[in-house]
Amino acid sequence: TMEWHRILYKKGWVAPHWPKEHGGPGFDANRRFILSEELELAGTPQLSPFGLVMVGPLIMQFGSDEQKKRYLPKILSGDEVWCQGYSEPNAGSDLASLRMSAEDDGNGHFIVNGQKTWTTYAQYADWIFCLVRTDPNVKKQAGISFLLIDMKSPGVEAKPMLTLGHTPAFSDTFFENVRVPKENLVGPLNGGWTLAKALLGHERTLIAAVGQSQRTIARAKKIAAQHQRNGKPLLEDPAFRNRIARLEIRLRGLQMTNYRSLAGAQLGHAPGPESSILKIRGSEILQDATELIVDLMGENGLSWFNGPGAVPPQEQWAGSNLCYTRATTIYGGTNEIQRNVIAKYILGLG
């Protein structure tokens, strides 16, 4: 992934949404979407979104000039890798209930204590952006701040966890009396909830994953052409063709919704509650397309392990991938929460 990052960086395409003044190409929303979709269709490695798509644009919008100079160039080049510290053991869907504390020591630092969980690739990251509680005596959303923390700081420990898909992508991350300079605060003190909502809007539009679903459906068709049922390729089976058609119709609808969102972005509008629609539909379509591939492979589709064995190497990825895509309806805010957002802010039912 980092090698691909460097290739795109040299080409000037690693951050198509970044403006020219910060080192990006300044592509408009349509060109960004086209590039993203074509890269997904080609099956290129997925870049980590935490620096380029999440904290980078947030620093551009809310950060100081010093923070922009310090962090943005190394995010762009890939010299510093980032991870996200949002979820906690008792703060997932109800993120505002987070407990990780940051106390002012009166000497230019915050003292951070607590735990983050489901921290993607924390064991490889140089920096983590965190939501922390800086005032426990006010309404829970009002006492949260946004901090940048060096993962090499004394007192920071990432413990990888093995998931059902056998991917060591996540960690529990612990903070014990970690000293964080006050200049690492992004935005106003106790103003972190505003930044959190802005960042989650960007994350939910990513999870639409139109190109990834297109590639998965194309892969399903290829597998179906190679597998037989009743002496004929599965690709000719009416039940299979019906499932494919339904998936492609839903995906086309998602594309059209994404285009409408792009039209708003072209006018300078930030992602709003409509990003919840993209998140719900995109995650569900990707799950269904992945499940279709496992069904096509039969018992071979349940293999979770890579390496020598009874399952052909080209089919060993399917079971693990199925387990991993189960998480798409959870991260970035569960789909149940997204339906609440749609009901309240779009349908006015709150």
Tab-separated table of C-alpha atoms in Angstrom:
chain	number	residue	atom	x	y	z
A	1	THR	CA	0.000	0.000	0.000
A	2	MET	CA	2.778	2.458	0.876
A	3	GLU	CA	4.539	1.719	-2.413
A	4	TRP	CA	1.314	2.560	-4.261
A	5	HIS	CA	1.001	5.698	-2.115
A	6	ARG	CA	4.436	6.831	-3.275
A	7	ILE	CA	3.585	6.116	-6.933
A	8	LEU	CA	0.436	8.237	-6.741
A	9	TYR	CA	2.310	10.926	-4.797
A	10	LYS	CA	4.905	11.266	-7.564
A	11	LYS	CA	2.091	11.454	-10.124
A	12	GLY	CA	0.303	14.113	-8.071
A	13	TRP	CA	-2.826	11.975	-7.613
A	14	VAL	CA	-2.463	10.732	-4.037
A	15	ALA	CA	-4.885	13.363	-2.683
A	16	PRO	CA	-7.096	14.479	-5.593
A	17	HIS	CA	-9.405	16.352	-3.206
A	18	TRP	CA	-6.609	18.491	-1.717
A	19	PRO	CA	-6.328	22.068	-3.005
A	20	LYS	CA	-3.215	23.184	-4.830
A	21	GLU	CA	-2.075	25.445	-1.998
A	22	HIS	CA	-1.600	22.346	0.171
A	23	GLY	CA	0.106	20.216	-2.474
A	24	GLY	CA	-2.887	18.544	-4.108
A	25	PRO	CA	-4.024	18.779	-7.750
A	26	GLY	CA	-7.221	20.621	-6.826
A	27	PHE	CA	-9.503	18.284	-8.798
A	28	ASP	CA	-13.186	19.178	-8.785
A	29	ALA	CA	-15.723	16.715	-7.347
A	30	ASN	CA	-16.444	15.028	-10.686
A	31	ARG	CA	-12.798	14.372	-11.500
A	32	ARG	CA	-12.220	13.066	-7.970
A	33	PHE	CA	-15.099	10.637	-8.293
A	34	ILE	CA	-13.971	9.416	-11.715
A	35	LEU	CA	-10.406	8.816	-10.506
A	36	SER	CA	-11.594	7.037	-7.356
A	37	GLU	CA	-14.017	4.808	-9.251
A	38	GLU	CA	-11.455	3.874	-11.917
A	39	LEU	CA	-8.833	2.999	-9.297
A	40	GLU	CA	-11.338	0.795	-7.469
A	41	LEU	CA	-12.395	-0.912	-10.698
A	42	ALA	CA	-8.744	-1.615	-11.523
A	43	GLY	CA	-8.277	-3.310	-8.152
A	44	THR	CA	-5.441	-1.045	-7.016
A	45	PRO	CA	-4.381	-1.155	-3.347
A	46	GLN	CA	-6.585	0.930	-1.083
A	47	LEU	CA	-4.763	3.812	0.553
A	48	SER	CA	-5.258	4.455	4.234
A	49	PRO	CA	-7.906	7.179	4.526
A	50	PHE	CA	-6.983	8.386	7.999
A	51	GLY	CA	-4.403	10.961	6.941
A	52	LEU	CA	-5.382	11.861	3.384
A	53	VAL	CA	-9.172	11.849	3.675
A	54	MET	CA	-9.879	12.399	7.355
A	55	VAL	CA	-7.429	14.345	9.485
A	56	GLY	CA	-5.708	16.175	6.597
A	57	PRO	CA	-8.830	18.023	5.380
A	58	LEU	CA	-9.819	18.619	9.004
A	59	ILE	CA	-6.482	20.322	9.705
A	60	MET	CA	-6.979	22.425	6.565
A	61	GLN	CA	-10.372	23.554	7.833
A	62	PHE	CA	-9.826	23.901	11.574
A	63	GLY	CA	-6.058	23.799	12.166
A	64	SER	CA	-3.636	26.634	12.818
A	65	ASP	CA	-1.093	27.757	10.238
A	66	GLU	CA	1.614	26.027	12.274
A	67	GLN	CA	-0.330	22.761	12.277
A	68	LYS	CA	-0.860	22.943	8.523
A	69	LYS	CA	2.863	23.447	7.925
A	70	ARG	CA	3.837	20.698	10.369
A	71	TYR	CA	1.450	17.898	9.417
A	72	LEU	CA	0.063	18.294	5.898
A	73	PRO	CA	3.290	17.762	3.866
A	74	LYS	CA	4.103	14.486	5.657
A	75	ILE	CA	0.525	13.238	5.353
A	76	LEU	CA	0.700	13.904	1.620
A	77	SER	CA	4.072	12.216	1.104
A	78	GLY	CA	3.229	9.252	3.331
A	79	ASP	CA	6.200	9.918	5.585
A	80	GLU	CA	3.837	9.857	8.575
A	81	VAL	CA	1.041	7.292	8.888
A	82	TRP	CA	-2.114	8.085	10.846
A	83	CYS	CA	-4.816	6.162	12.670
A	84	GLN	CA	-8.133	7.162	14.241
A	85	GLY	CA	-8.945	7.149	17.968
A	86	TYR	CA	-12.715	7.452	18.263
A	87	SER	CA	-14.424	4.290	19.570
A	88	GLU	CA	-13.982	3.111	23.147
A	89	PRO	CA	-15.157	-0.053	24.929
A	90	ASN	CA	-18.220	1.839	26.212
A	91	ALA	CA	-18.546	4.444	23.467
A	92	GLY	CA	-19.333	3.094	20.018
A	93	SER	CA	-22.640	4.148	18.489
A	94	ASP	CA	-23.043	6.606	21.370
A	95	LEU	CA	-19.663	8.162	20.648
A	96	ALA	CA	-20.310	11.237	22.797
A	97	SER	CA	-20.168	8.977	25.875
A	98	LEU	CA	-16.400	8.604	25.464
A	99	ARG	CA	-14.354	8.702	28.665
A	100	MET	CA	-10.712	9.061	27.625
A	101	SER	CA	-9.590	12.148	29.508
A	102	ALA	CA	-7.165	14.964	28.768
A	103	GLU	CA	-6.381	17.156	31.770
A	104	ASP	CA	-4.506	20.451	31.598
A	105	ASP	CA	-1.355	20.121	33.708
A	106	GLY	CA	-0.901	23.897	33.856
A	107	ASN	CA	2.496	23.555	32.196
A	108	GLY	CA	1.682	23.548	28.490
A	109	HIS	CA	0.517	19.932	28.227
A	110	PHE	CA	-2.544	17.729	28.457
A	111	ILE	CA	-2.222	14.502	30.462
A	112	VAL	CA	-4.141	11.823	28.573
A	113	ASN	CA	-5.513	8.636	30.142
A	114	GLY	CA	-7.886	6.040	28.745
A	115	GLN	CA	-8.434	3.492	26.000
A	116	LYS	CA	-9.478	3.474	22.359
A	117	THR	CA	-10.605	0.322	20.586
A	118	TRP	CA	-10.977	-0.878	16.986
A	119	THR	CA	-8.032	1.359	16.113
A	120	THR	CA	-7.202	0.387	12.540
A	121	TYR	CA	-3.472	-0.303	11.998
A	122	ALA	CA	-2.498	1.453	15.226
A	123	GLN	CA	0.537	-0.825	15.477
A	124	TYR	CA	1.936	0.726	12.271
A	125	ALA	CA	0.884	4.356	12.765
A	126	ASP	CA	3.102	7.296	13.657
A	127	TRP	CA	0.239	9.522	14.838
A	128	ILE	CA	-3.315	9.156	16.077
A	129	PHE	CA	-6.070	11.768	16.077
A	130	CYS	CA	-8.305	11.362	19.111
A	131	LEU	CA	-11.501	12.595	20.631
A	132	VAL	CA	-10.868	13.182	24.333
A	133	ARG	CA	-12.913	14.497	27.236
A	134	THR	CA	-11.571	17.823	28.459
A	135	ASP	CA	-14.581	18.888	30.556
A	136	PRO	CA	-16.592	16.200	32.397
A	137	ASN	CA	-18.951	18.725	33.999
A	138	VAL	CA	-20.923	19.838	30.947
A	139	LYS	CA	-23.269	18.193	28.433
A	140	LYS	CA	-21.346	15.237	27.007
A	141	GLN	CA	-21.051	16.632	23.452
A	142	ALA	CA	-19.832	19.972	24.814
A	143	GLY	CA	-16.863	18.620	26.781
A	144	ILE	CA	-14.967	16.916	23.954
A	145	SER	CA	-11.771	18.107	22.237
A	146	PHE	CA	-9.761	16.943	19.215
A	147	LEU	CA	-6.111	16.039	19.902
A	148	LEU	CA	-3.193	14.861	17.769
A	149	ILE	CA	-1.009	12.363	19.655
A	150	ASP	CA	2.396	10.964	18.720
A	151	MET	CA	2.158	7.160	18.886
A	152	LYS	CA	5.780	7.042	20.082
A	153	SER	CA	4.930	9.046	23.203
A	154	PRO	CA	5.722	7.306	26.509
A	155	GLY	CA	2.570	5.675	27.858
A	156	VAL	CA	1.008	4.776	24.480
A	157	GLU	CA	0.583	1.055	23.770
A	158	ALA	CA	-1.224	-0.632	20.862
A	159	LYS	CA	-2.271	-4.267	21.344
A	160	PRO	CA	-3.363	-5.907	18.051
A	161	MET	CA	-6.526	-8.017	18.110
A	162	LEU	CA	-7.274	-10.943	15.802
A	163	THR	CA	-10.631	-10.619	14.080
A	164	LEU	CA	-12.992	-13.288	12.740
A	165	GLY	CA	-11.529	-12.667	9.285
A	166	HIS	CA	-8.045	-13.459	10.673
A	167	THR	CA	-6.865	-9.956	9.827
A	168	PRO	CA	-4.705	-8.243	12.500
A	169	ALA	CA	-5.930	-4.843	11.320
A	170	PHE	CA	-7.325	-3.581	14.615
A	171	SER	CA	-5.881	-2.786	18.011
A	172	ASP	CA	-6.850	-1.805	21.496
A	173	THR	CA	-4.836	1.342	22.173
A	174	PHE	CA	-4.011	2.354	25.732
A	175	PHE	CA	-2.913	5.748	27.050
A	176	GLU	CA	-1.378	6.051	30.512
A	177	ASN	CA	-0.336	9.525	31.675
A	178	VAL	CA	0.601	10.518	28.129
A	179	ARG	CA	1.895	14.091	27.872
A	180	VAL	CA	0.522	15.884	24.810
A	181	PRO	CA	1.588	19.469	23.988
A	182	LYS	CA	-1.285	21.955	23.924
A	183	GLU	CA	-0.317	22.996	20.414
A	184	ASN	CA	-1.608	19.560	19.317
A	185	LEU	CA	-5.178	20.675	20.019
A	186	VAL	CA	-7.068	21.178	16.746
A	187	GLY	CA	-9.889	23.693	16.868
A	188	PRO	CA	-11.165	25.235	20.099
A	189	LEU	CA	-10.990	23.583	23.505
A	190	ASN	CA	-14.203	21.589	24.068
A	191	GLY	CA	-15.107	22.111	20.403
A	192	GLY	CA	-14.162	18.634	19.211
A	193	TRP	CA	-17.699	17.407	18.578
A	194	THR	CA	-18.044	19.796	15.642
A	195	LEU	CA	-14.862	18.347	14.128
A	196	ALA	CA	-16.033	14.789	14.810
A	197	LYS	CA	-19.279	15.296	12.895
A	198	ALA	CA	-17.438	16.872	9.959
A	199	LEU	CA	-15.001	13.970	9.798
A	200	LEU	CA	-17.682	11.280	10.012
A	201	GLY	CA	-19.515	12.866	7.082
A	202	HIS	CA	-16.431	12.374	4.910
A	203	GLU	CA	-15.970	8.791	6.180
A	204	ARG	CA	-19.550	7.816	5.335
A	205	THR	CA	-19.261	8.985	1.740
A	206	LEU	CA	-16.158	6.769	1.394
A	207	ILE	CA	-18.082	3.712	2.542
A	208	ALA	CA	-20.371	4.003	-0.514
A	209	ALA	CA	-17.543	2.075	-2.270
A	210	VAL	CA	-19.248	2.100	-5.675
A	211	GLY	CA	-16.158	0.952	-7.573
A	212	GLN	CA	-15.418	-1.795	-5.052
A	213	SER	CA	-18.944	-3.188	-5.414
A	214	GLN	CA	-18.691	-3.013	-9.210
A	215	ARG	CA	-15.454	-4.998	-9.069
A	216	THR	CA	-16.968	-7.553	-6.685
A	217	ILE	CA	-19.993	-8.094	-8.952
A	218	ALA	CA	-17.714	-8.472	-11.991
A	219	ARG	CA	-15.714	-11.039	-10.033
A	220	ALA	CA	-18.920	-12.928	-9.217
A	221	LYS	CA	-19.794	-13.102	-12.921
A	222	LYS	CA	-16.346	-14.452	-13.736
A	223	ILE	CA	-16.616	-17.151	-11.063
A	224	ALA	CA	-20.122	-18.061	-12.243
A	225	ALA	CA	-18.822	-18.569	-15.775
A	226	GLN	CA	-16.286	-21.100	-14.441
A	227	HIS	CA	-18.655	-23.116	-12.202
A	228	GLN	CA	-21.204	-25.628	-13.494
A	229	ARG	CA	-24.725	-26.462	-12.362
A	230	ASN	CA	-26.799	-29.137	-14.127
A	231	GLY	CA	-24.224	-29.232	-16.913
A	232	LYS	CA	-24.382	-25.506	-17.611
A	233	PRO	CA	-22.350	-22.528	-16.390
A	234	LEU	CA	-23.879	-20.858	-13.332
A	235	LEU	CA	-23.847	-17.655	-15.354
A	236	GLU	CA	-26.808	-19.093	-17.291
A	237	ASP	CA	-28.756	-20.066	-14.165
A	238	PRO	CA	-31.954	-17.941	-13.854
A	239	ALA	CA	-31.730	-17.683	-10.056
A	240	PHE	CA	-28.144	-16.440	-10.224
A	241	ARG	CA	-28.920	-13.992	-13.021
A	242	ASN	CA	-31.803	-12.633	-10.941
A	243	ARG	CA	-29.494	-11.998	-7.959
A	244	ILE	CA	-26.954	-10.272	-10.182
A	245	ALA	CA	-29.623	-8.096	-11.825
A	246	ARG	CA	-31.021	-7.003	-8.463
A	247	LEU	CA	-27.543	-6.112	-7.213
A	248	GLU	CA	-26.740	-4.109	-10.346
A	249	ILE	CA	-30.038	-2.197	-10.147
A	250	ARG	CA	-29.355	-1.256	-6.508
A	251	LEU	CA	-25.789	-0.289	-7.363
A	252	ARG	CA	-26.954	1.930	-10.205
A	253	GLY	CA	-29.307	3.697	-7.812
A	254	LEU	CA	-26.391	4.223	-5.418
A	255	GLN	CA	-24.331	5.721	-8.237
A	256	MET	CA	-27.092	8.202	-9.046
A	257	THR	CA	-27.370	9.205	-5.384
A	258	ASN	CA	-23.613	9.649	-5.273
A	259	TYR	CA	-23.776	11.889	-8.342
A	260	ARG	CA	-26.351	14.093	-6.601
A	261	SER	CA	-24.039	14.345	-3.612
A	262	LEU	CA	-21.220	15.313	-5.982
A	263	ALA	CA	-23.358	18.083	-7.438
A	264	GLY	CA	-23.589	19.567	-3.948
A	265	ALA	CA	-19.853	19.197	-3.445
A	266	GLN	CA	-19.270	21.055	-6.723
A	267	LEU	CA	-21.142	23.991	-5.183
A	268	GLY	CA	-18.950	23.849	-2.082
A	269	HIS	CA	-21.412	22.104	0.231
A	270	ALA	CA	-19.939	19.924	2.990
A	271	PRO	CA	-21.258	16.342	3.360
A	272	GLY	CA	-24.594	16.463	5.183
A	273	PRO	CA	-27.075	13.872	6.449
A	274	GLU	CA	-27.442	12.554	2.895
A	275	SER	CA	-24.062	10.870	3.399
A	276	SER	CA	-25.922	8.448	5.682
A	277	ILE	CA	-27.879	7.218	2.644
A	278	LEU	CA	-24.633	6.474	0.813
A	279	LYS	CA	-23.241	4.673	3.828
A	280	ILE	CA	-26.283	2.433	4.298
A	281	ARG	CA	-26.765	1.490	0.667
A	282	GLY	CA	-23.068	1.128	-0.139
A	283	SER	CA	-22.295	-1.139	2.809
A	284	GLU	CA	-25.321	-3.370	2.244
A	285	ILE	CA	-24.653	-3.794	-1.479
A	286	LEU	CA	-21.008	-4.689	-0.833
A	287	GLN	CA	-22.033	-7.254	1.790
A	288	ASP	CA	-24.584	-8.850	-0.532
A	289	ALA	CA	-22.124	-8.986	-3.447
A	290	THR	CA	-19.478	-10.621	-1.241
A	291	GLU	CA	-22.020	-13.119	0.087
A	292	LEU	CA	-22.975	-14.001	-3.492
A	293	ILE	CA	-19.366	-14.948	-4.250
A	294	VAL	CA	-19.221	-17.242	-1.205
A	295	ASP	CA	-22.476	-18.897	-2.302
A	296	LEU	CA	-21.018	-19.477	-5.762
A	297	MET	CA	-17.898	-21.142	-4.362
A	298	GLY	CA	-19.838	-23.476	-2.087
A	299	GLU	CA	-17.799	-25.000	0.739
A	300	ASN	CA	-14.581	-23.547	-0.717
A	301	GLY	CA	-16.006	-20.096	-0.063
A	302	LEU	CA	-15.881	-20.708	3.682
A	303	SER	CA	-12.084	-21.023	3.804
A	304	TRP	CA	-10.483	-18.422	6.072
A	305	PHE	CA	-6.831	-19.334	5.637
A	306	ASN	CA	-4.181	-18.621	3.040
A	307	GLY	CA	-1.558	-21.244	2.273
A	308	PRO	CA	-1.365	-24.911	1.229
A	309	GLY	CA	-4.585	-26.872	1.652
A	310	ALA	CA	-7.572	-28.438	-0.020
A	311	VAL	CA	-8.990	-25.112	-1.201
A	312	PRO	CA	-7.521	-23.693	-4.448
A	313	PRO	CA	-5.355	-20.610	-3.740
A	314	GLN	CA	-7.536	-18.388	-5.935
A	315	GLU	CA	-10.536	-19.129	-3.681
A	316	GLN	CA	-8.903	-18.872	-0.247
A	317	TRP	CA	-9.703	-15.181	0.175
A	318	ALA	CA	-13.509	-15.443	0.002
A	319	GLY	CA	-14.398	-16.500	3.554
A	320	SER	CA	-12.066	-13.999	5.170
A	321	ASN	CA	-13.372	-11.238	2.914
A	322	LEU	CA	-16.967	-12.125	3.815
A	323	CYS	CA	-16.183	-11.801	7.518
A	324	TYR	CA	-14.393	-8.497	6.997
A	325	THR	CA	-17.258	-6.929	5.022
A	326	ARG	CA	-19.649	-7.744	7.894
A	327	ALA	CA	-18.069	-4.746	9.613
A	328	THR	CA	-19.053	-2.264	6.897
A	329	THR	CA	-22.521	-1.825	8.401
A	330	ILE	CA	-20.902	-1.033	11.769
A	331	TYR	CA	-17.905	1.255	11.277
A	332	GLY	CA	-18.415	4.904	10.434
A	333	GLY	CA	-21.580	4.744	12.555
A	334	THR	CA	-23.872	1.709	12.494
A	335	ASN	CA	-26.541	1.564	9.810
A	336	GLU	CA	-29.178	1.695	12.552
A	337	ILE	CA	-27.749	5.039	13.679
A	338	GLN	CA	-27.692	6.235	10.055
A	339	ARG	CA	-31.405	5.461	9.733
A	340	ASN	CA	-32.032	7.583	12.820
A	341	VAL	CA	-30.063	10.424	11.200
A	342	ILE	CA	-32.137	10.160	8.015
A	343	ALA	CA	-35.391	10.062	9.988
A	344	LYS	CA	-34.488	13.133	12.040
A	345	TYR	CA	-32.640	15.414	9.646
A	346	ILE	CA	-34.060	14.465	6.229
A	347	LEU	CA	-37.586	13.253	6.991
A	348	GLY	CA	-38.118	15.569	9.982
A	349	LEU	CA	-39.373	12.778	12.227
A	350	GLY	CA	-37.208	13.602	15.253
